Tab-separated table of C-alpha atoms in Angstrom:
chain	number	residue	atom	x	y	z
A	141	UNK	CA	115.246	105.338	96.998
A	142	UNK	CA	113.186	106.817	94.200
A	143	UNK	CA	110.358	104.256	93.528
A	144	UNK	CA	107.743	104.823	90.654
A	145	UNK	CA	103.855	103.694	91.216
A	146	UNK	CA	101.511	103.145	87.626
A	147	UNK	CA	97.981	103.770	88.460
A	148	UNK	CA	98.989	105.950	91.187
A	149	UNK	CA	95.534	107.461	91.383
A	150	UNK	CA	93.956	104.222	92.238
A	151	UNK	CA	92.473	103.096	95.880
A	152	UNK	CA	95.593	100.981	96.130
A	153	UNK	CA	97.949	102.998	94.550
A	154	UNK	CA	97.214	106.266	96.747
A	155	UNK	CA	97.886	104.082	99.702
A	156	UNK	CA	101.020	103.093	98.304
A	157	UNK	CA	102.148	106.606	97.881
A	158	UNK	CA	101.374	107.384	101.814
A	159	UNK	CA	103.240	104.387	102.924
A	160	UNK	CA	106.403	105.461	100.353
A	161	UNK	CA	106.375	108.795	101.451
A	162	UNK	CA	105.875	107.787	105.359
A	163	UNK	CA	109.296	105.702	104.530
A	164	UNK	CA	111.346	108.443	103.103
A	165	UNK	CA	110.989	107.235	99.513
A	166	UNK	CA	111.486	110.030	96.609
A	167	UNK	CA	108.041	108.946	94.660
A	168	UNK	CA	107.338	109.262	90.856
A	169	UNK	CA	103.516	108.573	90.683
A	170	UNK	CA	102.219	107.740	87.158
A	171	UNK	CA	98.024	108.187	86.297
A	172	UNK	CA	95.870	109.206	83.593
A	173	UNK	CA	94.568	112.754	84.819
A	174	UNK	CA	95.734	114.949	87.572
A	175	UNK	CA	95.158	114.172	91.228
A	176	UNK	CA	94.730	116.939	93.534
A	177	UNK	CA	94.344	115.275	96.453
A	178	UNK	CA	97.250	113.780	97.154
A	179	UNK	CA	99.486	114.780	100.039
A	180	UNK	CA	102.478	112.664	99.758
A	181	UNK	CA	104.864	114.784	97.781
A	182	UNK	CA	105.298	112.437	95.097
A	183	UNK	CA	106.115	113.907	91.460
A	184	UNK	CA	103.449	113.321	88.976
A	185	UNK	CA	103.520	112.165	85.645
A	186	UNK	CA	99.952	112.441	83.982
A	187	UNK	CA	99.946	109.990	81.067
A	188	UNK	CA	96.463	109.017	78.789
A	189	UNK	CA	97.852	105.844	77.869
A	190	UNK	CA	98.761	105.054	81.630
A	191	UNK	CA	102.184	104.057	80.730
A	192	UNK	CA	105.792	105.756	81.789
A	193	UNK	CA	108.340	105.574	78.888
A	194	UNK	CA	112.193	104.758	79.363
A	195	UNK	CA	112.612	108.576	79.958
A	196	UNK	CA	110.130	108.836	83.171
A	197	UNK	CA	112.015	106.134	84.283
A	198	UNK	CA	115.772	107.115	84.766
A	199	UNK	CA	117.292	106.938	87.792
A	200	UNK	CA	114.414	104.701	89.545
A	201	UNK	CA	115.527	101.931	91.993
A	202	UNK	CA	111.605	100.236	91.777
A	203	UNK	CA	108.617	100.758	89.678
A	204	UNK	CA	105.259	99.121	91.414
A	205	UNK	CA	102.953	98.182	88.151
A	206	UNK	CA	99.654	98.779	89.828
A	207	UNK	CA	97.491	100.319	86.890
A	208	UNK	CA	94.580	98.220	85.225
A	209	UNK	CA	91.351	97.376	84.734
A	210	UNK	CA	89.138	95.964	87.551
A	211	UNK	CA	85.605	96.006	88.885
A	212	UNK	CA	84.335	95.512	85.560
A	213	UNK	CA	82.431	93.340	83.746
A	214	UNK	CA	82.642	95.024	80.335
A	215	UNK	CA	85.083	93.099	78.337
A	216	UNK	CA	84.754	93.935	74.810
A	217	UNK	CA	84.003	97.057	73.052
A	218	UNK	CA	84.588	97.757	68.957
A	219	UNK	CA	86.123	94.059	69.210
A	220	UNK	CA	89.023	95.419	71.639
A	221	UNK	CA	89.662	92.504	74.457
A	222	UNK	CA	89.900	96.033	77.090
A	223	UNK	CA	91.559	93.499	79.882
A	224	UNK	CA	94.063	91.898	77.827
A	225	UNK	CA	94.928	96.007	76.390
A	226	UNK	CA	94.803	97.041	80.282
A	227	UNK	CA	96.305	94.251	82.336
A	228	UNK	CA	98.466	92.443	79.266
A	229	UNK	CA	99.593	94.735	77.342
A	230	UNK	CA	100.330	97.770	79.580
A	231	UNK	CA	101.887	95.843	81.836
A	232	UNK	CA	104.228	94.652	79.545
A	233	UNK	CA	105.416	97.869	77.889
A	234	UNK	CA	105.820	99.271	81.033
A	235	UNK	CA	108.318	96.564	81.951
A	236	UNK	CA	109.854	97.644	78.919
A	237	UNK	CA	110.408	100.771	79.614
A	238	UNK	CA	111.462	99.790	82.693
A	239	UNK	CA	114.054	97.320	81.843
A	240	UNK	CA	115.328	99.734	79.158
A	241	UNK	CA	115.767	102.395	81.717
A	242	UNK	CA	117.975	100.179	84.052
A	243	UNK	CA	115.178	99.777	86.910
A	244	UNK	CA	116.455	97.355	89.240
A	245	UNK	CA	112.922	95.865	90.331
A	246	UNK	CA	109.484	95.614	88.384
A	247	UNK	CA	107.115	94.496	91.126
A	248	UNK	CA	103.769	93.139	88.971
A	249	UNK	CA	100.521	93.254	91.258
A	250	UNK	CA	98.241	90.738	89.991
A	251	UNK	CA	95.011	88.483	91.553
A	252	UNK	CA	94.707	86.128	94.295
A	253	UNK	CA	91.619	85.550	91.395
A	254	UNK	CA	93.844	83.662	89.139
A	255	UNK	CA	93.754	80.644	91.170
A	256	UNK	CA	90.266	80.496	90.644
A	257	UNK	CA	87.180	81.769	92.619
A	258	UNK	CA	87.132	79.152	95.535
A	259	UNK	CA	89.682	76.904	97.409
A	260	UNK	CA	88.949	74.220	99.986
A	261	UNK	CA	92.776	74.170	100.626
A	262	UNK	CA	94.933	77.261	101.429
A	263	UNK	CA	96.417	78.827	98.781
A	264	UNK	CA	99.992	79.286	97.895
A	265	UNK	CA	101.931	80.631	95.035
A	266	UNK	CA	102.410	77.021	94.166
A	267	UNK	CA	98.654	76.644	93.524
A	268	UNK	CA	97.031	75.868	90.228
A	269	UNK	CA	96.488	78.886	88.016
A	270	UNK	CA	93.038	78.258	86.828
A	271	UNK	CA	91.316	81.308	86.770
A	272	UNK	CA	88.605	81.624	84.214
A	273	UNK	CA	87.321	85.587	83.767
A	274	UNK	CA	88.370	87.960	81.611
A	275	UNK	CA	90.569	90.156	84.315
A	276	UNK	CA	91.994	86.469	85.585
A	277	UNK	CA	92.905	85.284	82.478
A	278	UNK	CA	94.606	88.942	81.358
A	279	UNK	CA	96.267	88.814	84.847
A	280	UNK	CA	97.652	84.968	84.221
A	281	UNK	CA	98.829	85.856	80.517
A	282	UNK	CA	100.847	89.145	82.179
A	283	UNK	CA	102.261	87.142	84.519
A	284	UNK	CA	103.976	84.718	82.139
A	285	UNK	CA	105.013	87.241	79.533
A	286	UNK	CA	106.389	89.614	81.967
A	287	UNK	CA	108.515	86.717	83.377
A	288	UNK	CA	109.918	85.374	79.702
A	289	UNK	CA	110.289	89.298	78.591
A	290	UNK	CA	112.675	90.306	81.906
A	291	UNK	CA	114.264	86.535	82.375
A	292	UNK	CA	117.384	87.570	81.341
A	293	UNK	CA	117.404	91.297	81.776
A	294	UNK	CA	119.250	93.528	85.105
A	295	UNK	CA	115.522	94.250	86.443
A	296	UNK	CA	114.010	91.381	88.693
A	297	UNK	CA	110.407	90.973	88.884
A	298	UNK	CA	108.101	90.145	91.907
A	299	UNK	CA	104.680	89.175	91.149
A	300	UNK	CA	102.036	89.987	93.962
A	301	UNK	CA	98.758	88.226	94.296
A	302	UNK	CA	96.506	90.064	96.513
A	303	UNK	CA	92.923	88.671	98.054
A	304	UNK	CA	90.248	91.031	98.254
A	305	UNK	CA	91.326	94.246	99.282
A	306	UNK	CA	89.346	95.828	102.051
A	307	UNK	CA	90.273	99.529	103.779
A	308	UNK	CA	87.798	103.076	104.537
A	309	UNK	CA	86.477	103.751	101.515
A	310	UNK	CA	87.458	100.599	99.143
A	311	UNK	CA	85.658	99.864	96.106
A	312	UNK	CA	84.770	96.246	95.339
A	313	UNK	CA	82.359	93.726	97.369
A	314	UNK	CA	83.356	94.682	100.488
A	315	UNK	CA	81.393	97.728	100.546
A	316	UNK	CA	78.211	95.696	98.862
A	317	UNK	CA	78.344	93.419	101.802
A	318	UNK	CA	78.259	96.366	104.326
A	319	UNK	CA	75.493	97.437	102.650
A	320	UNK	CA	73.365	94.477	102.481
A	321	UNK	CA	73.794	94.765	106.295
A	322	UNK	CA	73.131	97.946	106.709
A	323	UNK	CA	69.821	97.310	104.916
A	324	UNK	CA	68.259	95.275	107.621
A	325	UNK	CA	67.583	92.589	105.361
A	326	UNK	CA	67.794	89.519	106.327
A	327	UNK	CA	70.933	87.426	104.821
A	328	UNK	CA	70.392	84.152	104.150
A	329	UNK	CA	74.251	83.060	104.810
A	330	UNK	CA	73.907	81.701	108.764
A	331	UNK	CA	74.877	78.284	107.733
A	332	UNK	CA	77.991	79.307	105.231
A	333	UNK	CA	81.216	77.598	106.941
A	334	UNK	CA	84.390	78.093	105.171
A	335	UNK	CA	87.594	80.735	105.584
A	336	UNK	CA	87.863	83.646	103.154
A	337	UNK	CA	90.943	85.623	102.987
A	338	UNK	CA	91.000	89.440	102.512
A	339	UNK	CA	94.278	92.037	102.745
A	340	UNK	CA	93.661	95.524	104.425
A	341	UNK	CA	94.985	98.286	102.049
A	342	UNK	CA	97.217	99.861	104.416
A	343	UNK	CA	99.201	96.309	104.509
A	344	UNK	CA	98.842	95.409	101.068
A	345	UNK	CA	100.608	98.934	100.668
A	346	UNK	CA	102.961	97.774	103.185
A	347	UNK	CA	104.179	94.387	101.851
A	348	UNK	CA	104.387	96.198	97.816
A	349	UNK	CA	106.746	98.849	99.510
A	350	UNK	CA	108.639	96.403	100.935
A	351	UNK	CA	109.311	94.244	97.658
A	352	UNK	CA	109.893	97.596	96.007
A	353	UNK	CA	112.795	98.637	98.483
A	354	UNK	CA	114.159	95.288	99.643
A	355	UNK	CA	116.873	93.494	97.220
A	356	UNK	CA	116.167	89.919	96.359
A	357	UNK	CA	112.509	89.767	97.305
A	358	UNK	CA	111.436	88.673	93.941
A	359	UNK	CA	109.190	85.877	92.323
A	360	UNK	CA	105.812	85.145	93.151
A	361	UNK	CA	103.973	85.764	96.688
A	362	UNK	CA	100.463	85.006	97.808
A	363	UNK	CA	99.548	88.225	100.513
A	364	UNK	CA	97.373	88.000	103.398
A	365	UNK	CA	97.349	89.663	106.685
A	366	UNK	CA	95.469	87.667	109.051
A	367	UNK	CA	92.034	88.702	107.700
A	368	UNK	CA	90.388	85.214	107.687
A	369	UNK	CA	86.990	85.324	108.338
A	370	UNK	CA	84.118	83.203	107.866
A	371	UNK	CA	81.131	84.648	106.430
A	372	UNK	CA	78.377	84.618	109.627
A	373	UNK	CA	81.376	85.926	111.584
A	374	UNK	CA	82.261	88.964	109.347
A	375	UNK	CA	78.279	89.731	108.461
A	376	UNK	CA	78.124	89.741	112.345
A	377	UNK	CA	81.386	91.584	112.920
A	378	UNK	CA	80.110	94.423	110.232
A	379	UNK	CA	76.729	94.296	112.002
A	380	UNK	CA	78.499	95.517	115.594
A	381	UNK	CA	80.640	98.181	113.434
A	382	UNK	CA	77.979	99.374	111.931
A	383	UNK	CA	75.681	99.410	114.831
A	384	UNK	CA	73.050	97.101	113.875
A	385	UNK	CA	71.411	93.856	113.584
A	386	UNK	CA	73.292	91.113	111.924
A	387	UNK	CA	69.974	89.315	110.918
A	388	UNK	CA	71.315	85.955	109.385
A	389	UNK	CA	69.031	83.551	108.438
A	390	UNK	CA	70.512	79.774	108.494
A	391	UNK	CA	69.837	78.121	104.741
A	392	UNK	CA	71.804	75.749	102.992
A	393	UNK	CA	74.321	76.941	100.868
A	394	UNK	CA	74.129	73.964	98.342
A	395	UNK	CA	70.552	75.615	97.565
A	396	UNK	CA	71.629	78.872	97.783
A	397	UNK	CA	74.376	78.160	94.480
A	398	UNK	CA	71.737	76.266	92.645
A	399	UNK	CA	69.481	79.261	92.565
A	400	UNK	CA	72.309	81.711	91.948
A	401	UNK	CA	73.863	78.968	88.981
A	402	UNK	CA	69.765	79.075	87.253
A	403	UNK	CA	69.867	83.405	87.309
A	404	UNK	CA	73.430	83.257	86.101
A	405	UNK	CA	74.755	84.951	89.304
A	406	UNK	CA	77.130	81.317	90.649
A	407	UNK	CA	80.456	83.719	90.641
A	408	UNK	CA	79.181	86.047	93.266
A	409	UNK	CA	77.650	83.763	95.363
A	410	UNK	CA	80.231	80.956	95.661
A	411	UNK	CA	82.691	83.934	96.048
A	412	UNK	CA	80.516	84.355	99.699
A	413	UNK	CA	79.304	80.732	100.132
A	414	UNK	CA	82.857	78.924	99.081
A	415	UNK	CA	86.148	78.799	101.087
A	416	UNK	CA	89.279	80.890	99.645
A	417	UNK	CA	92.099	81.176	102.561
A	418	UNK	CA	95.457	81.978	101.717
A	419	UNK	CA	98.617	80.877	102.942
A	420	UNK	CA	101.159	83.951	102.461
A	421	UNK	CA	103.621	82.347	105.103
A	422	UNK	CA	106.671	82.710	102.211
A	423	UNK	CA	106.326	86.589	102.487
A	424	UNK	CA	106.237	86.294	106.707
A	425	UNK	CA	109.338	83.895	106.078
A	426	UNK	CA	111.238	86.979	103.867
A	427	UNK	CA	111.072	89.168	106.462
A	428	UNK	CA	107.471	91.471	105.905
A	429	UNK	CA	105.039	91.592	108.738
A	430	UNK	CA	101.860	93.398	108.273
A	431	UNK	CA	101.803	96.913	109.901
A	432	UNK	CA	98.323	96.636	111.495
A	433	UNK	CA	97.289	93.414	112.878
A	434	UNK	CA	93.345	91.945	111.676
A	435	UNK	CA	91.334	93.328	114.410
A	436	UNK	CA	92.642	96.963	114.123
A	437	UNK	CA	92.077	96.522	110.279
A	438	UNK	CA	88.837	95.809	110.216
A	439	UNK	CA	87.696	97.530	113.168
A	440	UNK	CA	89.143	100.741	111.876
A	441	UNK	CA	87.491	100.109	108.221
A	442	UNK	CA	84.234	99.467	109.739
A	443	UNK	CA	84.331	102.743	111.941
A	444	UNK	CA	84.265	104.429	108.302
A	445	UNK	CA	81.340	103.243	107.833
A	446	UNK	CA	79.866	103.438	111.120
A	447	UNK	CA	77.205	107.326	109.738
């Protein structure tokens, strides 16, 4: 199959264009400067705006829409709304393009974060959409335009909602937290109960090949691989990795938000204090099965890390 990948460059999208490659997929990876590390043969298109036009786009079974703006907090600049241009409105011409160029599949990866920042119940792709930031809220209004603009158009479209990604060498809070272990200082999180989901990169690669290459795997899907941890358990599961001392500290976690919600910083610490598992059993029930199971995952992330 030939299968194009936006935002190719990304940590995500290189993954994606191992796992393509690894499947005998003829790749067309789109980014915004030349890569020249990559080692999975795919053909690159370098575009500034980040978007393929009709043209780049003939003869493709699949495009996976992966480009965007993340790990940000700068929303505005020169009164440009920079998530709605990156997540919104890219996403959405490059559907365009897509649907004008006959692609059979548009496969939209989008936030486990638009169902909000916390969950006491599992989430599912039925689940509320009430996220409230800036990359959320351009991730919720993609969604529904993408869906009215290719309702009644040849190409389907599959809308993934990822947890937080983990993987050797991610970006994000992941890497934060191994830090703050690393440090030695104590972590005041030894009474935090409550399961968090997170997706290893090499799966979350997995499962977006597989809606790219497998007709009739379309609408939404909530992805998870079996990475449910609570927070104690992963602090002391990085700790071992890593070769240190865990060094948590039992505190409430009620007290713990109400001093983060006075300095303004309630997001990040009900995003470790506050429950978030998903449910991604409709993806198991189409037939995908993540390649590595959770203990190899993490194991293998943390040996990354273990210098």
């Amino acid at each position: 199959m030939r299968i194009a990948v936006t935002g190719a460059s990304g940590y995500i999208g290189l993954a994606l264009l191992r796992c393509l490659a690894s499947r005998g997929h003829k790749v067309r990876a789109f980014g915004r400067h030349e890569l020249v590390t990559d080692d999975s043969a795919a053909r690159w298109y370098i575009k500034p705006d980040g978007c393929p036009d009709s043209t780049d786009l003939q003869n493709c079974d699949a495009i996976v829409h992966l480009a965007g703006r993340a790990h940000t907090r700068v929303a505005l600049q020169d009164g440009v709304d920079l998530f709605d241009d990156a997540n919104r409105k890219l996403a959405c011409a490059t559907a365009a393009a897509a649907r004008d160029a006959g692609v059979a599949r548009f496969v939209q990866v989008s936030t486990l974060g638009v169902h909000g920042n916390w969950s006491a119940q599992p989430v599912n792709e039925t689940s509320p959409l009430i996220g409230d930031t800036p990359y959320a809220l351009s991730k919720i209004a993609a969604e529904q335009e993408l869906a009215e603009q290719l309702r009644d158009s040849a190409t389907t479209l599959t809308i993934v909602r990822p947890p937080m990604v983990y993987g050797a060498g991610c970006p994000g809070n992941f890497p934060r937290l191994v830090k703050l272990v690393k440090s030695g200082i104590p972590l005041p999180f030894g009474n935090v109960t409550g399961i968090r989901s997170f997706v290893h990169v090499d799966n979350l690669a997995s499962m977006l090949a597989y809606c790219a290459e497998t007709p009739n795997v379309d609408g939404v899907f909530v992805v998870g691989d079996g990475s449910d941890f609570e927070l104690p358990d992963l602090i002391r599961a990085i700790a071992a990795g890593v070769q240190t001392s865990s060094r948590l500290v039992p505190f409430p976690p009620g007290l713990l938000r109400l001093a983060a919600k006075i300095i303004g910083r309630q997001r990040e610490i009900d995003s470790l204090t506050r429950p978030m598992p998903v449910d991604w059993s409709k993806i198991r029930a189409s037939g995908w099965m993540p390649a590595l199971n959770a203990a190899s995952a993490l194991a293998g992330t943390l040996a990354s890390y273990d210098h």
